[in-house]
PDB file of C-alpha atoms in Angstrom:
ATOM      1  CA  GLU A   1     -20.815 -27.433 -23.271  1.00  0.00           C
ATOM      2  CA  PHE A   2     -23.540 -25.446 -21.547  1.00  0.00           C
ATOM      3  CA  ALA A   3     -24.131 -23.585 -24.815  1.00  0.00           C
ATOM      4  CA  PHE A   4     -24.754 -26.875 -26.615  1.00  0.00           C
ATOM      5  CA  VAL A   5     -27.450 -27.819 -24.122  1.00  0.00           C
ATOM      6  CA  ILE A   6     -29.173 -24.447 -24.428  1.00  0.00           C
ATOM      7  CA  VAL A   7     -29.145 -24.505 -28.242  1.00  0.00           C
ATOM      8  CA  ASP A   8     -30.378 -28.091 -28.366  1.00  0.00           C
ATOM      9  CA  GLN A   9     -33.275 -27.222 -26.067  1.00  0.00           C
ATOM     10  CA  ALA A  10     -34.073 -24.135 -28.150  1.00  0.00           C
ATOM     11  CA  ILE A  11     -34.207 -26.189 -31.358  1.00  0.00           C
ATOM     12  CA  GLY A  12     -36.367 -28.846 -29.713  1.00  0.00           C
ATOM     13  CA  ARG A  13     -38.814 -26.225 -28.482  1.00  0.00           C
ATOM     14  CA  HIS A  14     -38.827 -24.511 -31.906  1.00  0.00           C
ATOM     15  CA  VAL A  15     -37.333 -21.340 -30.435  1.00  0.00           C
ATOM     16  CA  LEU A  16     -34.487 -21.532 -32.960  1.00  0.00           C
ATOM     17  CA  ALA A  17     -34.683 -22.711 -36.543  1.00  0.00           C
ATOM     18  CA  PRO A  18     -32.570 -25.843 -37.095  1.00  0.00           C
ATOM     19  CA  ASP A  19     -30.219 -24.140 -39.574  1.00  0.00           C
ATOM     20  CA  ILE A  20     -29.567 -21.245 -37.184  1.00  0.00           C
ATOM     21  CA  GLY A  21     -29.105 -23.649 -34.296  1.00  0.00           C
ATOM     22  CA  GLN A  22     -26.552 -25.663 -36.253  1.00  0.00           C
ATOM     23  CA  ALA A  23     -24.637 -22.487 -37.073  1.00  0.00           C
ATOM     24  CA  VAL A  24     -24.548 -21.559 -33.382  1.00  0.00           C
ATOM     25  CA  ILE A  25     -23.331 -25.038 -32.433  1.00  0.00           C
ATOM     26  CA  LEU A  26     -20.617 -24.849 -35.094  1.00  0.00           C
ATOM     27  CA  SER A  27     -19.474 -21.470 -33.764  1.00  0.00           C
ATOM     28  CA  ALA A  28     -19.389 -22.774 -30.196  1.00  0.00           C
ATOM     29  CA  THR A  29     -17.425 -25.838 -31.303  1.00  0.00           C
ATOM     30  CA  LEU A  30     -14.831 -23.734 -33.097  1.00  0.00           C
ATOM     31  CA  SER A  31     -14.482 -21.491 -30.045  1.00  0.00           C
ATOM     32  CA  LEU A  32     -13.564 -24.506 -27.912  1.00  0.00           C
ATOM     33  CA  PHE A  33     -10.562 -25.090 -30.159  1.00  0.00           C
ATOM     34  CA  PHE A  34      -9.477 -21.534 -30.897  1.00  0.00           C
ATOM     35  CA  VAL A  35      -9.949 -19.754 -27.529  1.00  0.00           C
ATOM     36  CA  PRO A  36      -7.132 -21.661 -25.749  1.00  0.00           C
ATOM     37  CA  LEU A  37      -4.846 -21.045 -28.736  1.00  0.00           C
ATOM     38  CA  LEU A  38      -5.642 -17.326 -28.796  1.00  0.00           C
ATOM     39  CA  ALA A  39      -5.118 -17.103 -25.032  1.00  0.00           C
ATOM     40  CA  ALA A  40      -1.653 -18.629 -25.327  1.00  0.00           C
ATOM     41  CA  VAL A  41      -0.664 -16.372 -28.218  1.00  0.00           C
ATOM     42  CA  SER A  42      -2.022 -13.212 -26.584  1.00  0.00           C
ATOM     43  CA  GLY A  43      -0.144 -14.022 -23.388  1.00  0.00           C
ATOM     44  CA  ARG A  44       3.149 -14.175 -25.285  1.00  0.00           C
ATOM     45  CA  ILE A  45       2.387 -10.925 -27.109  1.00  0.00           C
ATOM     46  CA  ALA A  46       1.497  -9.176 -23.846  1.00  0.00           C
ATOM     47  CA  LYS A  47       4.784 -10.239 -22.278  1.00  0.00           C
ATOM     48  CA  ARG A  48       6.741  -8.809 -25.215  1.00  0.00           C
ATOM     49  CA  LEU A  49       4.843  -5.515 -25.188  1.00  0.00           C
ATOM     50  CA  ALA A  50       4.886  -5.047 -21.405  1.00  0.00           C
ATOM     51  CA  PRO A  51       7.664  -2.809 -20.044  1.00  0.00           C
ATOM     52  CA  SER A  52      10.515  -4.745 -18.552  1.00  0.00           C
ATOM     53  CA  ASP A  53      10.652  -4.791 -14.775  1.00  0.00           C
ATOM     54  CA  PRO A  54      13.559  -3.041 -13.092  1.00  0.00           C
ATOM     55  CA  PRO A  55      16.072  -5.603 -11.909  1.00  0.00           C
ATOM     56  CA  PRO A  56      16.073  -6.378  -8.187  1.00  0.00           C
ATOM     57  CA  ALA A  57      19.506  -4.819  -7.879  1.00  0.00           C
ATOM     58  CA  GLU A  58      20.931  -3.973  -4.506  1.00  0.00           C
ATOM     59  CA  ALA A  59      20.762  -0.329  -3.598  1.00  0.00           C
ATOM     60  CA  PRO A  60      24.196   1.314  -3.651  1.00  0.00           C
ATOM     61  CA  ASP A  61      25.812   2.283  -0.380  1.00  0.00           C
ATOM     62  CA  THR A  62      25.406   5.989  -1.138  1.00  0.00           C
ATOM     63  CA  VAL A  63      21.607   5.844  -1.087  1.00  0.00           C
ATOM     64  CA  GLY A  64      20.071   7.590   1.885  1.00  0.00           C
ATOM     65  CA  GLU A  65      22.879  10.049   2.648  1.00  0.00           C
ATOM     66  CA  ALA A  66      20.626  13.006   1.861  1.00  0.00           C
ATOM     67  CA  ASN A  67      17.360  11.306   2.774  1.00  0.00           C
ATOM     68  CA  SER A  68      15.728  11.858   6.131  1.00  0.00           C
ATOM     69  CA  VAL A  69      12.780   9.554   5.469  1.00  0.00           C
ATOM     70  CA  ILE A  70      12.266   6.106   3.982  1.00  0.00           C
ATOM     71  CA  ILE A  71       8.771   5.528   2.599  1.00  0.00           C
ATOM     72  CA  VAL A  72       7.703   1.890   2.422  1.00  0.00           C
ATOM     73  CA  GLY A  73       5.078   1.489  -0.290  1.00  0.00           C
ATOM     74  CA  TYR A  74       4.271   3.895  -3.098  1.00  0.00           C
ATOM     75  CA  GLY A  75       0.563   3.502  -3.613  1.00  0.00           C
ATOM     76  CA  ARG A  76      -1.969   6.283  -3.143  1.00  0.00           C
ATOM     77  CA  VAL A  77      -0.978   6.899   0.482  1.00  0.00           C
ATOM     78  CA  GLY A  78       2.762   6.652  -0.090  1.00  0.00           C
ATOM     79  CA  ALA A  79       2.618   9.036  -3.043  1.00  0.00           C
ATOM     80  CA  LEU A  80       0.742  11.602  -0.957  1.00  0.00           C
ATOM     81  CA  VAL A  81       3.316  11.356   1.837  1.00  0.00           C
ATOM     82  CA  ALA A  82       6.078  11.808  -0.744  1.00  0.00           C
ATOM     83  CA  ASP A  83       4.370  14.901  -2.154  1.00  0.00           C
ATOM     84  CA  MET A  84       4.068  16.432   1.310  1.00  0.00           C
ATOM     85  CA  LEU A  85       7.733  15.766   2.088  1.00  0.00           C
ATOM     86  CA  SER A  86       8.755  17.282  -1.249  1.00  0.00           C
ATOM     87  CA  ALA A  87       6.687  20.383  -0.518  1.00  0.00           C
ATOM     88  CA  HIS A  88       8.716  20.866   2.667  1.00  0.00           C
ATOM     89  CA  GLU A  89      12.016  20.015   0.929  1.00  0.00           C
ATOM     90  CA  ILE A  90      12.613  16.925   3.049  1.00  0.00           C
ATOM     91  CA  GLY A  91      14.671  14.241   1.328  1.00  0.00           C
ATOM     92  CA  PHE A  92      13.242  10.746   1.052  1.00  0.00           C
ATOM     93  CA  ALA A  93      13.650   7.420  -0.687  1.00  0.00           C
ATOM     94  CA  VAL A  94      10.845   5.052  -1.639  1.00  0.00           C
ATOM     95  CA  VAL A  95      10.976   1.263  -1.454  1.00  0.00           C
ATOM     96  CA  ASP A  96       8.288  -0.978  -2.918  1.00  0.00           C
ATOM     97  CA  ILE A  97       8.055  -4.706  -3.457  1.00  0.00           C
ATOM     98  CA  ASN A  98       6.204  -4.228  -6.762  1.00  0.00           C
ATOM     99  CA  PRO A  99       8.684  -3.602  -9.604  1.00  0.00           C
ATOM    100  CA  ARG A 100       6.084  -1.890 -11.796  1.00  0.00           C
ATOM    101  CA  VAL A 101       5.300   0.581  -9.024  1.00  0.00           C
ATOM    102  CA  VAL A 102       9.017   1.302  -8.736  1.00  0.00           C
ATOM    103  CA  ALA A 103       9.239   1.874 -12.491  1.00  0.00           C
ATOM    104  CA  ARG A 104       6.345   4.355 -12.398  1.00  0.00           C
ATOM    105  CA  ALA A 105       7.851   6.196  -9.444  1.00  0.00           C
ATOM    106  CA  ARG A 106      11.218   6.502 -11.183  1.00  0.00           C
ATOM    107  CA  ALA A 107       9.510   7.763 -14.326  1.00  0.00           C
ATOM    108  CA  ALA A 108       7.988  10.510 -12.174  1.00  0.00           C
ATOM    109  CA  GLY A 109      11.426  11.490 -10.878  1.00  0.00           C
ATOM    110  CA  VAL A 110      11.106   9.814  -7.486  1.00  0.00           C
ATOM    111  CA  GLU A 111      14.087   8.024  -5.956  1.00  0.00           C
ATOM    112  CA  ALA A 112      12.572   4.560  -5.712  1.00  0.00           C
ATOM    113  CA  TRP A 113      14.034   1.127  -5.112  1.00  0.00           C
ATOM    114  CA  TYR A 114      12.726  -2.369  -5.623  1.00  0.00           C
ATOM    115  CA  GLY A 115      13.106  -4.587  -2.587  1.00  0.00           C
ATOM    116  CA  ASP A 116      11.702  -6.036   0.612  1.00  0.00           C
ATOM    117  CA  ALA A 117      11.611  -3.503   3.443  1.00  0.00           C
ATOM    118  CA  SER A 118      11.444  -6.289   6.017  1.00  0.00           C
ATOM    119  CA  VAL A 119      15.028  -7.331   5.166  1.00  0.00           C
ATOM    120  CA  PRO A 120      17.412  -5.443   7.509  1.00  0.00           C
ATOM    121  CA  ASP A 121      20.394  -5.565   5.115  1.00  0.00           C
ATOM    122  CA  PHE A 122      18.378  -4.004   2.310  1.00  0.00           C
ATOM    123  CA  MET A 123      17.066  -1.251   4.578  1.00  0.00           C
ATOM    124  CA  GLU A 124      20.584  -0.595   5.794  1.00  0.00           C
ATOM    125  CA  ARG A 125      21.695   0.010   2.199  1.00  0.00           C
ATOM    126  CA  LEU A 126      18.819   2.448   1.830  1.00  0.00           C
ATOM    127  CA  GLY A 127      20.245   4.466   4.692  1.00  0.00           C
ATOM    128  CA  LEU A 128      18.240   3.234   7.681  1.00  0.00           C
ATOM    129  CA  ALA A 129      21.142   4.017   9.994  1.00  0.00           C
ATOM    130  CA  ARG A 130      20.918   7.698   9.017  1.00  0.00           C
ATOM    131  CA  ALA A 131      17.158   8.009   8.563  1.00  0.00           C
ATOM    132  CA  ARG A 132      15.124  10.140  10.927  1.00  0.00           C
ATOM    133  CA  ALA A 133      11.872   8.347  10.160  1.00  0.00           C
ATOM    134  CA  VAL A 134      10.390   5.374   8.336  1.00  0.00           C
ATOM    135  CA  VAL A 135       6.831   5.696   7.022  1.00  0.00           C
ATOM    136  CA  VAL A 136       5.085   2.383   6.329  1.00  0.00           C
ATOM    137  CA  THR A 137       2.147   2.987   3.977  1.00  0.00           C
ATOM    138  CA  ALA A 138       1.462  -0.565   2.768  1.00  0.00           C
ATOM    139  CA  SER A 139      -2.167  -1.696   2.788  1.00  0.00           C
ATOM    140  CA  ASN A 140      -1.266  -5.301   3.622  1.00  0.00           C
ATOM    141  CA  THR A 141      -1.532  -5.540   7.411  1.00  0.00           C
ATOM    142  CA  ALA A 142       0.629  -8.645   7.752  1.00  0.00           C
ATOM    143  CA  PHE A 143       3.417  -7.074   5.695  1.00  0.00           C
ATOM    144  CA  THR A 144       3.153  -3.847   7.703  1.00  0.00           C
ATOM    145  CA  ASP A 145       3.535  -5.806  10.940  1.00  0.00           C
ATOM    146  CA  ILE A 146       6.664  -7.549   9.663  1.00  0.00           C
ATOM    147  CA  VAL A 147       8.250  -4.314   8.428  1.00  0.00           C
ATOM    148  CA  VAL A 148       7.551  -2.392  11.635  1.00  0.00           C
ATOM    149  CA  GLU A 149       8.992  -5.175  13.760  1.00  0.00           C
ATOM    150  CA  ALA A 150      12.072  -5.523  11.540  1.00  0.00           C
ATOM    151  CA  VAL A 151      12.786  -1.788  11.396  1.00  0.00           C
ATOM    152  CA  HIS A 152      12.313  -1.398  15.141  1.00  0.00           C
ATOM    153  CA  GLY A 153      14.658  -4.314  15.723  1.00  0.00           C
ATOM    154  CA  ALA A 154      17.344  -2.729  13.545  1.00  0.00           C
ATOM    155  CA  ARG A 155      16.832   0.872  14.708  1.00  0.00           C
ATOM    156  CA  PRO A 156      14.902   1.055  18.003  1.00  0.00           C
ATOM    157  CA  ASP A 157      15.403   4.833  18.112  1.00  0.00           C
ATOM    158  CA  VAL A 158      14.047   5.704  14.656  1.00  0.00           C
ATOM    159  CA  HIS A 159      10.560   7.156  14.299  1.00  0.00           C
ATOM    160  CA  ILE A 160       8.222   4.613  12.692  1.00  0.00           C
ATOM    161  CA  ILE A 161       4.929   5.984  11.403  1.00  0.00           C
ATOM    162  CA  ALA A 162       2.708   3.179  10.158  1.00  0.00           C
ATOM    163  CA  ARG A 163      -0.621   2.942   8.401  1.00  0.00           C
ATOM    164  CA  ALA A 164      -3.111   0.835  10.367  1.00  0.00           C
ATOM    165  CA  ARG A 165      -6.339  -0.705   9.179  1.00  0.00           C
ATOM    166  CA  ASP A 166      -8.261  -0.075  12.386  1.00  0.00           C
ATOM    167  CA  ALA A 167      -7.839   0.542  16.113  1.00  0.00           C
ATOM    168  CA  GLY A 168      -6.958  -3.078  16.847  1.00  0.00           C
ATOM    169  CA  HIS A 169      -4.273  -3.103  14.193  1.00  0.00           C
ATOM    170  CA  ALA A 170      -2.909   0.190  15.499  1.00  0.00           C
ATOM    171  CA  GLU A 171      -2.546  -1.255  18.979  1.00  0.00           C
ATOM    172  CA  ARG A 172      -0.632  -4.222  17.572  1.00  0.00           C
ATOM    173  CA  LEU A 173       1.695  -1.909  15.646  1.00  0.00           C
ATOM    174  CA  TYR A 174       2.462   0.053  18.790  1.00  0.00           C
ATOM    175  CA  ARG A 175       3.442  -3.183  20.496  1.00  0.00           C
ATOM    176  CA  LEU A 176       5.706  -4.047  17.561  1.00  0.00           C
ATOM    177  CA  GLY A 177       7.555  -0.753  17.899  1.00  0.00           C
ATOM    178  CA  ALA A 178       5.672   1.884  15.918  1.00  0.00           C
ATOM    179  CA  THR A 179       6.039   5.448  17.144  1.00  0.00           C
ATOM    180  CA  ASP A 180       2.739   6.417  15.558  1.00  0.00           C
ATOM    181  CA  ALA A 181       0.086   4.103  14.152  1.00  0.00           C
ATOM    182  CA  VAL A 182      -2.567   5.828  12.055  1.00  0.00           C
ATOM    183  CA  PRO A 183      -5.862   3.902  11.854  1.00  0.00           C
ATOM    184  CA  GLU A 184      -7.680   4.585   8.593  1.00  0.00           C
ATOM    185  CA  THR A 185     -11.143   4.434  10.177  1.00  0.00           C
ATOM    186  CA  ILE A 186     -10.285   6.806  13.011  1.00  0.00           C
ATOM    187  CA  GLU A 187      -8.501   9.302  10.770  1.00  0.00           C
ATOM    188  CA  ALA A 188     -11.450   9.337   8.387  1.00  0.00           C
ATOM    189  CA  SER A 189     -13.740  10.131  11.316  1.00  0.00           C
ATOM    190  CA  LEU A 190     -11.461  12.915  12.518  1.00  0.00           C
ATOM    191  CA  GLN A 191     -11.277  14.391   9.019  1.00  0.00           C
ATOM    192  CA  LEU A 192     -15.063  14.402   8.756  1.00  0.00           C
ATOM    193  CA  ALA A 193     -15.374  16.073  12.146  1.00  0.00           C
ATOM    194  CA  GLU A 194     -12.679  18.622  11.279  1.00  0.00           C
ATOM    195  CA  ASN A 195     -14.359  19.614   8.018  1.00  0.00           C
ATOM    196  CA  THR A 196     -17.742  19.841   9.715  1.00  0.00           C
ATOM    197  CA  LEU A 197     -16.458  22.152  12.447  1.00  0.00           C
ATOM    198  CA  ILE A 198     -14.690  24.392   9.938  1.00  0.00           C
ATOM    199  CA  ASP A 199     -17.804  24.609   7.760  1.00  0.00           C
ATOM    200  CA  LEU A 200     -19.794  25.599  10.842  1.00  0.00           C
ATOM    201  CA  GLY A 201     -17.451  28.518  11.456  1.00  0.00           C
ATOM    202  CA  VAL A 202     -15.369  27.186  14.348  1.00  0.00           C
ATOM    203  CA  PRO A 203     -11.907  28.841  14.276  1.00  0.00           C
ATOM    204  CA  MET A 204      -9.203  26.718  12.655  1.00  0.00           C
ATOM    205  CA  GLY A 205      -6.997  26.838  15.751  1.00  0.00           C
ATOM    206  CA  LEU A 206      -9.729  25.417  17.974  1.00  0.00           C
ATOM    207  CA  VAL A 207     -10.568  22.739  15.428  1.00  0.00           C
ATOM    208  CA  LEU A 208      -6.960  21.560  15.153  1.00  0.00           C
ATOM    209  CA  ALA A 209      -6.636  21.562  18.928  1.00  0.00           C
ATOM    210  CA  SER A 210      -9.744  19.392  19.199  1.00  0.00           C
ATOM    211  CA  VAL A 211      -8.443  16.965  16.589  1.00  0.00           C
ATOM    212  CA  HIS A 212      -5.082  16.632  18.350  1.00  0.00           C
ATOM    213  CA  GLU A 213      -6.844  16.141  21.672  1.00  0.00           C
ATOM    214  CA  GLN A 214      -8.982  13.374  20.206  1.00  0.00           C
ATOM    215  CA  ARG A 215      -5.909  11.658  18.778  1.00  0.00           C
ATOM    216  CA  ASP A 216      -4.374  11.725  22.253  1.00  0.00           C
ATOM    217  CA  VAL A 217      -7.538  10.111  23.600  1.00  0.00           C
ATOM    218  CA  PHE A 218      -7.132   7.232  21.143  1.00  0.00           C
ATOM    219  CA  ARG A 219      -3.468   6.846  22.056  1.00  0.00           C
ATOM    220  CA  ARG A 220      -4.376   6.635  25.726  1.00  0.00           C
ATOM    221  CA  MET A 221      -6.931   3.979  24.826  1.00  0.00           C
ATOM    222  CA  PHE A 222      -4.075   1.959  23.340  1.00  0.00           C
ATOM    223  CA  GLY A 223      -2.007   2.535  26.475  1.00  0.00           C
ATOM    224  CA  VAL A 224       0.484   4.717  24.637  1.00  0.00           C
ATOM    225  CA  ARG A 225       2.305   7.679  26.075  1.00  0.00           C
ATOM    226  CA  THR A 226       4.736   9.864  24.197  1.00  0.00           C
ATOM    227  CA  GLY A 227       7.566  12.041  25.325  1.00  0.00           C
ATOM    228  CA  SER A 228      11.323  12.147  25.519  1.00  0.00           C
ATOM    229  CA  GLY A 229      11.321   8.523  26.602  1.00  0.00           C
ATOM    230  CA  GLY A 230       9.600   7.420  23.409  1.00  0.00           C
ATOM    231  CA  VAL A 231       6.480   5.306  23.132  1.00  0.00           C
ATOM    232  CA  ARG A 232       5.562   2.693  25.667  1.00  0.00           C
ATOM    233  CA  MET A 233       2.677   0.275  26.006  1.00  0.00           C
ATOM    234  CA  ARG A 234       0.907  -0.811  29.172  1.00  0.00           C
ATOM    235  CA  GLY A 235       3.026  -2.970  31.385  1.00  0.00           C
ATOM    236  CA  GLU A 236       6.351  -1.766  29.983  1.00  0.00           C
ATOM    237  CA  ALA A 237       8.847  -0.087  32.239  1.00  0.00           C
TER     238      ALA A 237
END
Protein backbone atom coordinates (compact mmCIF):
# COMPACT_ATOMS: atom_id res chain seq x y z
CA GLU A 1 0.00 0.00 0.00
CA PHE A 2 2.89 2.34 0.72
CA ALA A 3 4.04 1.89 -2.88
CA PHE A 4 0.65 3.07 -4.14
CA VAL A 5 0.94 6.28 -2.14
CA ILE A 6 4.45 6.98 -3.41
CA VAL A 7 3.51 6.37 -7.06
CA ASP A 8 0.37 8.47 -6.78
CA GLN A 9 2.37 11.36 -5.33
CA ALA A 10 5.00 10.97 -8.07
CA ILE A 11 2.34 11.14 -10.80
CA GLY A 12 0.69 14.16 -9.19
CA ARG A 13 4.01 15.98 -9.00
CA HIS A 14 4.85 15.01 -12.60
CA VAL A 15 7.85 12.97 -11.46
CA LEU A 16 6.45 9.92 -13.25
CA ALA A 17 4.55 9.86 -16.52
CA PRO A 18 0.98 8.59 -16.03
CA ASP A 19 1.49 5.51 -18.23
CA ILE A 20 4.64 4.50 -16.33
CA GLY A 21 2.92 5.15 -13.02
CA GLN A 22 -0.01 2.95 -14.00
CA ALA A 23 2.37 0.16 -14.96
CA VAL A 24 4.08 0.41 -11.57
CA ILE A 25 0.73 0.32 -9.77
CA LEU A 26 -0.32 -2.73 -11.79
CA SER A 27 2.93 -4.50 -10.89
CA ALA A 28 2.50 -3.68 -7.21
CA THR A 29 -1.10 -4.91 -7.30
CA LEU A 30 -0.11 -8.22 -8.86
CA SER A 31 2.64 -8.66 -6.27
CA LEU A 32 0.07 -8.40 -3.48
CA PHE A 33 -1.68 -11.46 -4.90
CA PHE A 34 1.27 -13.55 -6.03
CA VAL A 35 3.84 -13.04 -3.22
CA PRO A 36 1.80 -14.94 -0.57
CA LEU A 37 1.18 -17.74 -3.08
CA LEU A 38 4.87 -17.98 -3.98
CA ALA A 39 5.83 -17.95 -0.30
CA ALA A 40 3.53 -20.89 0.43
CA VAL A 41 4.78 -22.88 -2.56
CA SER A 42 8.46 -22.17 -1.85
CA GLY A 43 8.00 -23.24 1.76
CA ARG A 44 6.68 -26.63 0.66
CA ILE A 45 9.50 -27.05 -1.85
CA ALA A 46 12.11 -26.16 0.78
CA LYS A 47 10.72 -28.76 3.16
CA ARG A 48 10.96 -31.46 0.49
CA LEU A 49 14.51 -30.52 -0.48
CA ALA A 50 15.82 -30.09 3.07
CA PRO A 51 17.62 -33.12 4.55
CA SER A 52 15.49 -35.08 6.94
CA ASP A 53 16.28 -34.61 10.60
CA PRO A 54 17.67 -37.57 12.51
CA PRO A 55 14.95 -39.10 14.64
CA PRO A 56 15.07 -38.31 18.36
CA ALA A 57 15.84 -41.94 19.09
CA GLU A 58 17.09 -42.99 22.47
CA ALA A 59 20.79 -43.65 22.64
CA PRO A 60 21.56 -47.36 23.00
CA ASP A 61 22.86 -48.65 26.31
CA THR A 62 26.29 -49.36 24.81
CA VAL A 63 27.02 -45.70 24.09
CA GLY A 64 29.70 -44.24 26.31
CA GLU A 65 31.57 -47.44 27.18
CA ALA A 66 34.70 -46.20 25.41
CA ASN A 67 34.04 -42.50 25.91
CA SER A 68 35.70 -40.57 28.69
CA VAL A 69 34.03 -37.26 27.86
CA ILE A 70 30.54 -36.09 26.96
CA ILE A 71 30.47 -32.83 25.00
CA VAL A 72 27.22 -30.87 25.28
CA GLY A 73 26.81 -28.70 22.20
CA TYR A 74 28.63 -29.01 18.89
CA GLY A 75 28.98 -25.45 17.69
CA ARG A 76 32.29 -23.71 17.10
CA VAL A 77 33.48 -24.25 20.68
CA GLY A 78 32.27 -27.83 20.96
CA ALA A 79 33.88 -28.79 17.65
CA LEU A 80 37.21 -27.36 18.79
CA VAL A 81 37.04 -29.30 22.06
CA ALA A 82 36.25 -32.45 20.08
CA ASP A 83 39.24 -31.87 17.80
CA MET A 84 41.56 -31.45 20.78
CA LEU A 85 40.28 -34.63 22.42
CA SER A 86 40.71 -36.53 19.15
CA ALA A 87 44.28 -35.27 18.85
CA HIS A 88 45.02 -36.83 22.25
CA GLU A 89 43.06 -40.02 21.42
CA ILE A 90 40.49 -39.43 24.15
CA GLY A 91 37.09 -40.95 23.42
CA PHE A 92 34.04 -38.71 23.50
CA ALA A 93 30.40 -38.49 22.52
CA VAL A 94 28.57 -35.34 21.45
CA VAL A 95 25.00 -34.43 22.35
CA ASP A 96 23.15 -31.51 20.80
CA ILE A 97 19.55 -30.38 20.91
CA ASN A 98 19.66 -29.27 17.26
CA PRO A 99 19.04 -32.24 14.94
CA ARG A 100 20.74 -30.56 11.97
CA VAL A 101 23.90 -30.04 14.02
CA VAL A 102 23.81 -33.72 14.94
CA ALA A 103 23.43 -34.67 11.28
CA ARG A 104 26.46 -32.56 10.31
CA ALA A 105 28.54 -34.02 13.12
CA ARG A 106 27.67 -37.58 12.10
CA ALA A 107 28.53 -36.78 8.49
CA ALA A 108 31.96 -35.72 9.74
CA GLY A 109 32.41 -39.05 11.52
CA VAL A 110 31.68 -37.77 15.02
CA GLU A 111 29.66 -39.89 17.44
CA ALA A 112 26.78 -37.49 18.00
CA TRP A 113 23.34 -37.88 19.51
CA TYR A 114 20.21 -35.79 19.38
CA GLY A 115 18.72 -35.08 22.78
CA ASP A 116 18.40 -32.86 25.83
CA ALA A 117 21.47 -33.00 28.06
CA SER A 118 19.46 -31.70 31.01
CA VAL A 119 17.47 -34.97 31.14
CA PRO A 120 19.26 -37.37 33.54
CA ASP A 121 17.92 -40.55 31.89
CA PHE A 122 19.21 -39.48 28.49
CA MET A 123 22.63 -38.61 29.89
CA GLU A 124 22.74 -41.94 31.67
CA ARG A 125 22.23 -43.72 28.34
CA LEU A 126 25.11 -41.69 26.93
CA GLY A 127 27.35 -43.13 29.61
CA LEU A 128 27.33 -40.43 32.29
CA ALA A 129 27.94 -43.03 34.98
CA ARG A 130 31.25 -43.95 33.32
CA ALA A 131 32.29 -40.53 32.03
CA ARG A 132 35.31 -38.79 33.49
CA ALA A 133 34.17 -35.34 32.40
CA VAL A 134 31.28 -33.43 30.88
CA VAL A 135 32.08 -30.33 28.82
CA VAL A 136 29.18 -27.90 28.39
CA THR A 137 29.87 -25.64 25.41
CA ALA A 138 26.39 -24.23 24.75
CA SER A 139 26.14 -20.48 24.22
CA ASN A 140 22.72 -20.25 25.87
CA THR A 141 23.42 -19.34 29.50
CA ALA A 142 20.07 -20.51 30.85
CA PHE A 143 20.46 -23.91 29.17
CA THR A 144 24.03 -24.20 30.45
CA ASP A 145 22.84 -23.53 34.00
CA ILE A 146 20.19 -26.25 33.74
CA VAL A 147 22.61 -28.81 32.30
CA VAL A 148 25.32 -28.15 34.88
CA GLU A 149 22.85 -28.45 37.73
CA ALA A 150 21.32 -31.63 36.31
CA VAL A 151 24.66 -33.33 35.64
CA HIS A 152 25.99 -32.39 39.06
CA GLY A 153 22.84 -33.76 40.65
CA ALA A 154 23.23 -37.08 38.83
CA ARG A 155 27.02 -37.36 39.18
CA PRO A 156 28.39 -35.06 41.90
CA ASP A 157 31.88 -36.52 41.42
CA VAL A 158 32.21 -36.00 37.66
CA HIS A 159 34.29 -33.12 36.32
CA ILE A 160 32.05 -30.48 34.75
CA ILE A 161 33.79 -27.91 32.57
CA ALA A 162 31.35 -25.25 31.42
CA ARG A 163 31.48 -22.30 29.08
CA ALA A 164 30.49 -19.06 30.84
CA ARG A 165 29.49 -15.77 29.30
CA ASP A 166 31.26 -13.60 31.86
CA ALA A 167 32.61 -13.58 35.42
CA GLY A 168 29.15 -13.34 36.97
CA HIS A 169 27.91 -16.31 34.99
CA ALA A 170 31.02 -18.28 35.93
CA GLU A 171 30.37 -17.69 39.61
CA ARG A 172 26.80 -18.95 39.20
CA LEU A 173 28.03 -22.08 37.42
CA TYR A 174 30.43 -22.83 40.24
CA ARG A 175 27.54 -22.64 42.67
CA LEU A 176 25.53 -25.02 40.49
CA GLY A 177 28.31 -27.60 40.60
CA ALA A 178 30.78 -26.82 37.82
CA THR A 179 34.35 -27.92 38.42
CA ASP A 180 35.65 -25.29 36.02
CA ALA A 181 33.74 -22.37 34.54
CA VAL A 182 35.49 -20.64 31.66
CA PRO A 183 34.36 -17.02 31.13
CA GLU A 184 34.67 -15.98 27.49
CA THR A 185 35.67 -12.40 28.31
CA ILE A 186 38.38 -13.40 30.78
CA GLU A 187 39.82 -16.11 28.54
CA ALA A 188 39.97 -13.69 25.63
CA SER A 189 41.91 -11.26 27.82
CA LEU A 190 44.31 -13.98 28.94
CA GLN A 191 44.86 -15.10 25.35
CA LEU A 192 45.67 -11.54 24.30
CA ALA A 193 48.10 -11.15 27.18
CA GLU A 194 49.70 -14.53 26.45
CA ASN A 195 50.27 -13.70 22.78
CA THR A 196 51.64 -10.28 23.66
CA LEU A 197 54.17 -11.69 26.13
CA ILE A 198 55.31 -14.36 23.68
CA ASP A 199 55.72 -11.79 20.90
CA LEU A 200 57.81 -9.68 23.26
CA GLY A 201 60.19 -12.58 23.80
CA VAL A 202 59.12 -13.76 27.26
CA PRO A 203 59.89 -17.50 27.61
CA MET A 204 56.90 -19.77 27.01
CA GLY A 205 57.23 -21.41 30.43
CA LEU A 206 57.01 -18.09 32.25
CA VAL A 207 54.08 -16.98 30.12
CA LEU A 208 52.08 -20.14 30.83
CA ALA A 209 52.88 -19.86 34.52
CA SER A 210 51.59 -16.28 34.53
CA VAL A 211 48.40 -17.29 32.74
CA HIS A 212 47.73 -20.12 35.20
CA GLU A 213 48.43 -17.79 38.11
CA GLN A 214 45.95 -15.25 36.76
CA ARG A 215 43.31 -17.95 36.35
CA ASP A 216 43.82 -18.88 39.99
CA VAL A 217 43.32 -15.23 40.92
CA PHE A 218 39.94 -15.24 39.17
CA ARG A 219 38.95 -18.48 40.89
CA ARG A 220 39.80 -16.98 44.26
CA MET A 221 37.66 -13.99 43.35
CA PHE A 222 34.76 -16.40 42.89
CA GLY A 223 35.56 -18.03 46.23
CA VAL A 224 36.64 -21.27 44.58
CA ARG A 225 39.36 -23.56 45.80
CA THR A 226 40.45 -26.75 44.11
CA GLY A 227 42.13 -29.84 45.39
CA SER A 228 41.43 -33.41 46.34
CA GLY A 229 38.24 -32.28 48.04
CA GLY A 230 36.86 -30.85 44.82
CA VAL A 231 35.50 -27.37 44.29
CA ARG A 232 33.81 -25.40 47.01
CA MET A 233 32.25 -21.96 47.17
CA ARG A 234 32.35 -19.49 50.04
CA GLY A 235 30.34 -20.59 53.01
CA GLU A 236 30.40 -24.29 52.14
CA ALA A 237 31.95 -26.76 54.52
